[in-house]
mmCIF file of C-alpha atoms and ligand atoms in Angstrom:
data_model
loop_
_atom_site.group_PDB
_atom_site.id
_atom_site.type_symbol
_atom_site.label_atom_id
_atom_site.label_comp_id
_atom_site.label_asym_id
_atom_site.label_seq_id
_atom_site.Cartn_x
_atom_site.Cartn_y
_atom_site.Cartn_z
ATOM 1 C CA MET S 1025 -22.871 -8.065 -23.518
ATOM 2 C CA HIS S 1026 -22.458 -7.731 -19.783
ATOM 3 C CA ILE S 1027 -21.205 -4.146 -18.625
ATOM 4 C CA ALA S 1028 -20.063 -3.729 -15.295
ATOM 5 C CA VAL S 1029 -19.159 -0.682 -13.517
ATOM 6 C CA TYR S 1030 -16.560 -0.449 -10.837
ATOM 7 C CA PRO S 1031 -17.224 2.819 -8.834
ATOM 8 C CA GLY S 1032 -14.866 4.755 -6.438
ATOM 9 C CA SER S 1033 -13.201 7.825 -5.305
ATOM 10 C CA PHE S 1034 -9.613 6.297 -6.428
ATOM 11 C CA ASP S 1035 -8.095 9.033 -4.508
ATOM 12 C CA PRO S 1036 -5.449 7.696 -5.259
ATOM 13 C CA VAL S 1037 -6.049 4.422 -6.896
ATOM 14 C CA THR S 1038 -4.246 1.504 -4.994
ATOM 15 C CA ASN S 1039 -2.995 -1.953 -5.910
ATOM 16 C CA GLY S 1040 -6.125 -3.387 -4.052
ATOM 17 C CA HIS S 1041 -8.143 -1.406 -6.586
ATOM 18 C CA LEU S 1042 -6.279 -2.840 -9.330
ATOM 19 C CA ASP S 1043 -6.643 -6.264 -8.142
ATOM 20 C CA ILE S 1044 -10.361 -5.818 -8.011
ATOM 21 C CA ILE S 1045 -10.527 -4.551 -11.396
ATOM 22 C CA GLU S 1046 -8.452 -7.170 -13.142
ATOM 23 C CA ARG S 1047 -10.379 -9.785 -11.328
ATOM 24 C CA ALA S 1048 -13.968 -8.117 -12.196
ATOM 25 C CA SER S 1049 -12.966 -7.551 -15.637
ATOM 26 C CA LYS S 1050 -12.714 -11.503 -16.233
ATOM 27 C CA LEU S 1051 -16.388 -11.567 -15.193
ATOM 28 C CA CYS S 1052 -17.810 -9.343 -17.876
ATOM 29 C CA ASP S 1053 -17.282 -8.271 -21.280
ATOM 30 C CA LYS S 1054 -16.667 -4.719 -20.465
ATOM 31 C CA LEU S 1055 -15.761 -2.866 -17.059
ATOM 32 C CA ILE S 1056 -16.263 0.599 -16.716
ATOM 33 C CA VAL S 1057 -14.228 2.192 -13.778
ATOM 34 C CA ALA S 1058 -16.164 5.169 -12.761
ATOM 35 C CA VAL S 1059 -14.268 7.673 -10.657
ATOM 36 C CA LEU S 1060 -16.644 9.956 -8.729
ATOM 37 C CA ASP S 1061 -16.371 13.617 -9.386
ATOM 38 C CA ASN S 1062 -17.595 15.045 -5.808
ATOM 39 C CA PRO S 1063 -15.535 18.188 -5.036
ATOM 40 C CA SER S 1064 -17.263 18.348 -1.559
ATOM 41 C CA LYS S 1065 -15.203 15.229 -0.683
ATOM 42 C CA MET S 1066 -11.981 17.461 -0.931
ATOM 43 C CA PRO S 1067 -10.190 14.919 -2.891
ATOM 44 C CA MET S 1068 -6.356 15.032 -2.950
ATOM 45 C CA PHE S 1069 -6.335 14.610 -6.677
ATOM 46 C CA THR S 1070 -8.816 16.240 -8.867
ATOM 47 C CA VAL S 1071 -11.009 13.764 -11.022
ATOM 48 C CA GLU S 1072 -9.117 14.614 -14.391
ATOM 49 C CA GLU S 1073 -5.925 13.525 -12.370
ATOM 50 C CA ARG S 1074 -7.589 10.270 -10.988
ATOM 51 C CA VAL S 1075 -8.924 9.571 -14.520
ATOM 52 C CA LYS S 1076 -5.675 10.100 -16.072
ATOM 53 C CA HIS S 1077 -4.026 7.619 -13.412
ATOM 54 C CA LEU S 1078 -6.344 5.077 -14.073
ATOM 55 C CA GLU S 1079 -5.897 5.500 -17.886
ATOM 56 C CA LEU S 1080 -2.065 5.252 -17.791
ATOM 57 C CA ILE S 1081 -2.197 2.193 -15.683
ATOM 58 C CA LEU S 1082 -4.866 0.425 -17.819
ATOM 59 C CA LYS S 1083 -4.185 1.579 -21.225
ATOM 60 C CA ASP S 1084 -3.231 -1.952 -22.364
ATOM 61 C CA LYS S 1085 -6.826 -3.255 -21.526
ATOM 62 C CA PRO S 1086 -9.070 -2.959 -24.332
ATOM 63 C CA ASP S 1087 -12.051 -4.197 -22.163
ATOM 64 C CA ILE S 1088 -11.659 -1.822 -19.520
ATOM 65 C CA GLU S 1089 -12.861 1.916 -19.857
ATOM 66 C CA VAL S 1090 -12.347 4.832 -17.242
ATOM 67 C CA ARG S 1091 -15.050 7.310 -17.087
ATOM 68 C CA SER S 1092 -16.006 10.010 -14.525
ATOM 69 C CA PHE S 1093 -19.307 10.436 -13.113
ATOM 70 C CA SER S 1094 -21.414 12.903 -10.759
ATOM 71 C CA GLY S 1095 -24.661 12.331 -9.493
ATOM 72 C CA LEU S 1096 -26.176 9.012 -8.734
ATOM 73 C CA LEU S 1097 -24.316 5.823 -9.648
ATOM 74 C CA VAL S 1098 -27.551 4.097 -10.694
ATOM 75 C CA ASP S 1099 -28.105 6.746 -12.997
ATOM 76 C CA PHE S 1100 -24.681 6.750 -14.537
ATOM 77 C CA ALA S 1101 -24.858 2.761 -14.695
ATOM 78 C CA LYS S 1102 -28.016 3.263 -16.703
ATOM 79 C CA SER S 1103 -26.511 5.823 -18.869
ATOM 80 C CA VAL S 1104 -23.609 3.278 -19.997
ATOM 81 C CA GLY S 1105 -26.210 0.526 -20.256
ATOM 82 C CA SER S 1106 -24.984 -1.549 -17.047
ATOM 83 C CA ASN S 1107 -27.107 -2.876 -14.212
ATOM 84 C CA ILE S 1108 -24.038 -4.620 -12.458
ATOM 85 C CA VAL S 1109 -22.005 -2.788 -9.811
ATOM 86 C CA VAL S 1110 -18.985 -4.316 -8.714
ATOM 87 C CA ARG S 1111 -17.351 -3.257 -5.113
ATOM 88 C CA GLY S 1112 -14.383 -4.723 -3.245
ATOM 89 C CA LEU S 1113 -14.705 -6.149 0.259
ATOM 90 C CA ARG S 1114 -11.902 -6.074 2.570
ATOM 91 C CA GLY S 1115 -13.856 -7.584 5.459
ATOM 92 C CA VAL S 1116 -16.522 -6.901 7.882
ATOM 93 C CA THR S 1117 -15.604 -3.434 8.436
ATOM 94 C CA ASP S 1118 -16.418 -2.743 4.892
ATOM 95 C CA PHE S 1119 -19.525 -4.997 5.093
ATOM 96 C CA SER S 1120 -21.902 -2.992 6.694
ATOM 97 C CA TYR S 1121 -21.342 0.252 4.624
ATOM 98 C CA GLU S 1122 -21.000 -1.737 1.261
ATOM 99 C CA PHE S 1123 -24.518 -3.597 2.277
ATOM 100 C CA GLN S 1124 -26.316 -0.255 3.016
ATOM 101 C CA MET S 1125 -24.925 0.998 -0.188
ATOM 102 C CA ALA S 1126 -25.946 -1.897 -2.324
ATOM 103 C CA LEU S 1127 -29.661 -1.590 -0.700
ATOM 104 C CA THR S 1128 -29.695 2.135 -1.219
ATOM 105 C CA ASN S 1129 -28.857 1.491 -4.840
ATOM 106 C CA ARG S 1130 -31.534 -1.174 -5.061
ATOM 107 C CA SER S 1131 -33.986 1.059 -3.577
ATOM 108 C CA LEU S 1132 -33.073 3.648 -6.154
ATOM 109 C CA ASP S 1133 -33.124 1.135 -9.233
ATOM 110 C CA SER S 1134 -34.416 -2.473 -8.598
ATOM 111 C CA ASP S 1135 -32.498 -3.419 -11.787
ATOM 112 C CA ILE S 1136 -29.263 -2.669 -10.197
ATOM 113 C CA GLU S 1137 -27.069 -5.903 -8.696
ATOM 114 C CA THR S 1138 -24.061 -5.229 -6.493
ATOM 115 C CA LEU S 1139 -21.299 -7.817 -7.217
ATOM 116 C CA PHE S 1140 -19.012 -8.205 -4.135
ATOM 117 C CA ILE S 1141 -15.381 -9.329 -4.737
ATOM 118 C CA SER S 1142 -13.186 -10.305 -1.589
ATOM 119 C CA ALA S 1143 -10.067 -8.430 -1.511
ATOM 120 C CA ASP S 1144 -6.969 -10.717 -1.864
ATOM 121 C CA THR S 1145 -5.542 -10.969 1.575
ATOM 122 C CA GLN S 1146 -2.375 -9.111 0.802
ATOM 123 C CA TYR S 1147 -4.485 -6.118 0.044
ATOM 124 C CA LEU S 1148 -6.702 -6.326 3.065
ATOM 125 C CA PHE S 1149 -4.867 -3.916 5.198
ATOM 126 C CA PHE S 1150 -4.514 -0.794 3.262
ATOM 127 C CA SER S 1151 -6.698 1.993 1.977
ATOM 128 C CA SER S 1152 -6.527 5.212 -0.351
ATOM 129 C CA SER S 1153 -6.531 7.335 2.985
ATOM 130 C CA GLN S 1154 -3.630 5.276 4.491
ATOM 131 C CA VAL S 1155 -1.741 5.784 1.425
ATOM 132 C CA LYS S 1156 -1.976 9.389 1.801
ATOM 133 C CA GLU S 1157 -1.047 9.305 5.459
ATOM 134 C CA ILE S 1158 1.808 7.317 5.085
ATOM 135 C CA ALA S 1159 3.267 9.541 2.153
ATOM 136 C CA LEU S 1160 2.589 12.500 4.046
ATOM 137 C CA PHE S 1161 4.911 11.364 6.617
ATOM 138 C CA GLY S 1162 7.593 10.204 3.931
ATOM 139 C CA GLY S 1163 6.851 6.487 4.610
ATOM 140 C CA ASN S 1164 7.213 3.638 2.051
ATOM 141 C CA ILE S 1165 4.049 3.251 -0.390
ATOM 142 C CA ASP S 1166 5.892 0.938 -2.904
ATOM 143 C CA ASN S 1167 3.596 -2.192 -2.170
ATOM 144 C CA MET S 1168 0.545 -0.019 -1.999
ATOM 145 C CA VAL S 1169 0.120 1.825 -5.363
ATOM 146 C CA PRO S 1170 1.292 1.354 -8.969
ATOM 147 C CA ARG S 1171 4.641 2.375 -9.387
ATOM 148 C CA ILE S 1172 3.776 5.009 -12.224
ATOM 149 C CA ILE S 1173 1.980 7.117 -9.832
ATOM 150 C CA LYS S 1174 3.970 7.005 -6.730
ATOM 151 C CA ASP S 1175 6.131 10.031 -7.421
ATOM 152 C CA GLU S 1176 3.029 11.868 -8.311
ATOM 153 C CA ILE S 1177 1.508 11.273 -4.692
ATOM 154 C CA TYR S 1178 4.579 12.428 -3.008
ATOM 155 C CA LYS S 1179 4.640 15.319 -5.190
ATOM 156 C CA LYS S 1180 1.103 16.136 -4.386
ATOM 157 C CA VAL S 1181 1.613 15.445 -0.817
ATOM 158 C CA VAL S 1182 4.517 18.069 -0.567
ATOM 159 C CA LYS S 1183 2.355 20.832 -2.374
ATOM 160 C CA THR S 1184 -0.514 20.327 -0.194
ATOM 161 C CA GLN S 1185 1.464 20.698 2.759
ATOM 162 C CA GLY S 1186 2.925 23.909 1.184
ATOM 163 C CA MET S 1187 -0.660 25.202 0.430
ATOM 164 C CA GLN S 1188 -1.817 24.236 4.253
ATOM 165 C CA LYS S 1189 1.269 26.265 5.705
ATOM 166 C CA SER S 1190 0.587 29.276 3.569
ATOM 167 C CA GLY S 1191 -3.124 29.237 4.287
ATOM 168 C CA GLY S 1192 -4.078 28.190 0.909
ATOM 169 C CA ILE S 1193 -6.260 25.448 1.951
HETATM 170 O O1 PNS G 1143 -14.175 4.649 -3.187
HETATM 171 P P1 PNS G 1143 -15.227 5.055 -2.365
HETATM 172 O O2 PNS G 1143 -15.309 6.857 -2.017
HETATM 173 O O3 PNS G 1143 -15.835 4.158 -1.182
HETATM 174 O O4 PNS G 1143 -16.603 5.073 -3.460
HETATM 175 C C1 PNS G 1143 -17.949 5.665 -3.151
HETATM 176 C C2 PNS G 1143 -18.763 5.542 -4.337
HETATM 177 C C3 PNS G 1143 -18.239 6.442 -5.305
HETATM 178 C C4 PNS G 1143 -19.043 4.304 -4.824
HETATM 179 C C5 PNS G 1143 -20.194 6.140 -3.837
HETATM 180 O O5 PNS G 1143 -20.060 7.207 -3.000
HETATM 181 C C6 PNS G 1143 -20.968 6.763 -4.819
HETATM 182 O O6 PNS G 1143 -21.741 5.719 -5.383
HETATM 183 N N1 PNS G 1143 -21.393 7.999 -4.746
HETATM 184 C C7 PNS G 1143 -22.333 8.473 -5.993
HETATM 185 C C8 PNS G 1143 -23.572 8.936 -5.105
HETATM 186 C C9 PNS G 1143 -24.767 7.884 -4.953
HETATM 187 O O7 PNS G 1143 -25.189 7.319 -5.866
HETATM 188 N N2 PNS G 1143 -25.397 7.597 -3.715
HETATM 189 C C10 PNS G 1143 -26.111 6.842 -3.429
HETATM 190 C C11 PNS G 1143 -25.785 5.323 -3.231
HETATM 191 S S1 PNS G 1143 -24.786 5.424 -1.619
#
């Protein structure tokens, strides 16, 4: 059985991520979407919230599992019986970072293979960071994120702004 791991921050998950998830899941028997639990990255959504978003969106896909992980990706992959890491590539700007990460992971565990999937052209130009910035300024994120998390993003942006104003963060 081929198990692949698609790791990321998913803060928040975008339609670009979902496209990669759907396409990657067709290449393996089971795809594990692995959400990085790394509070030092100061995510907008907690790891529990990000896992919940993905679970909600992927609830009808029995071959896709959502998990959180901390520590090294290669250790997580091994713990779930996988040696395949999937990453999406939006272009040359992603490439140097992704290539370095793939080489680092192979230097940590020579069994690990990274499978790059090119992003669909309609998703080439946006990222989780852009989604957050656009939402912060009240812009339209309809085409960028799944409908069921859109309102959560706007709510979180308002909450985060309120906390910043009151000196909370
Ligand atoms: O969506 P992102 O933030 O680009 O995902 C990055 C991620 C989570 C894949 C990467 O930061 C990661 O694998 N972190 C776990 C720590 C690790 O294994 N580091 C060594 C490889 S760079």
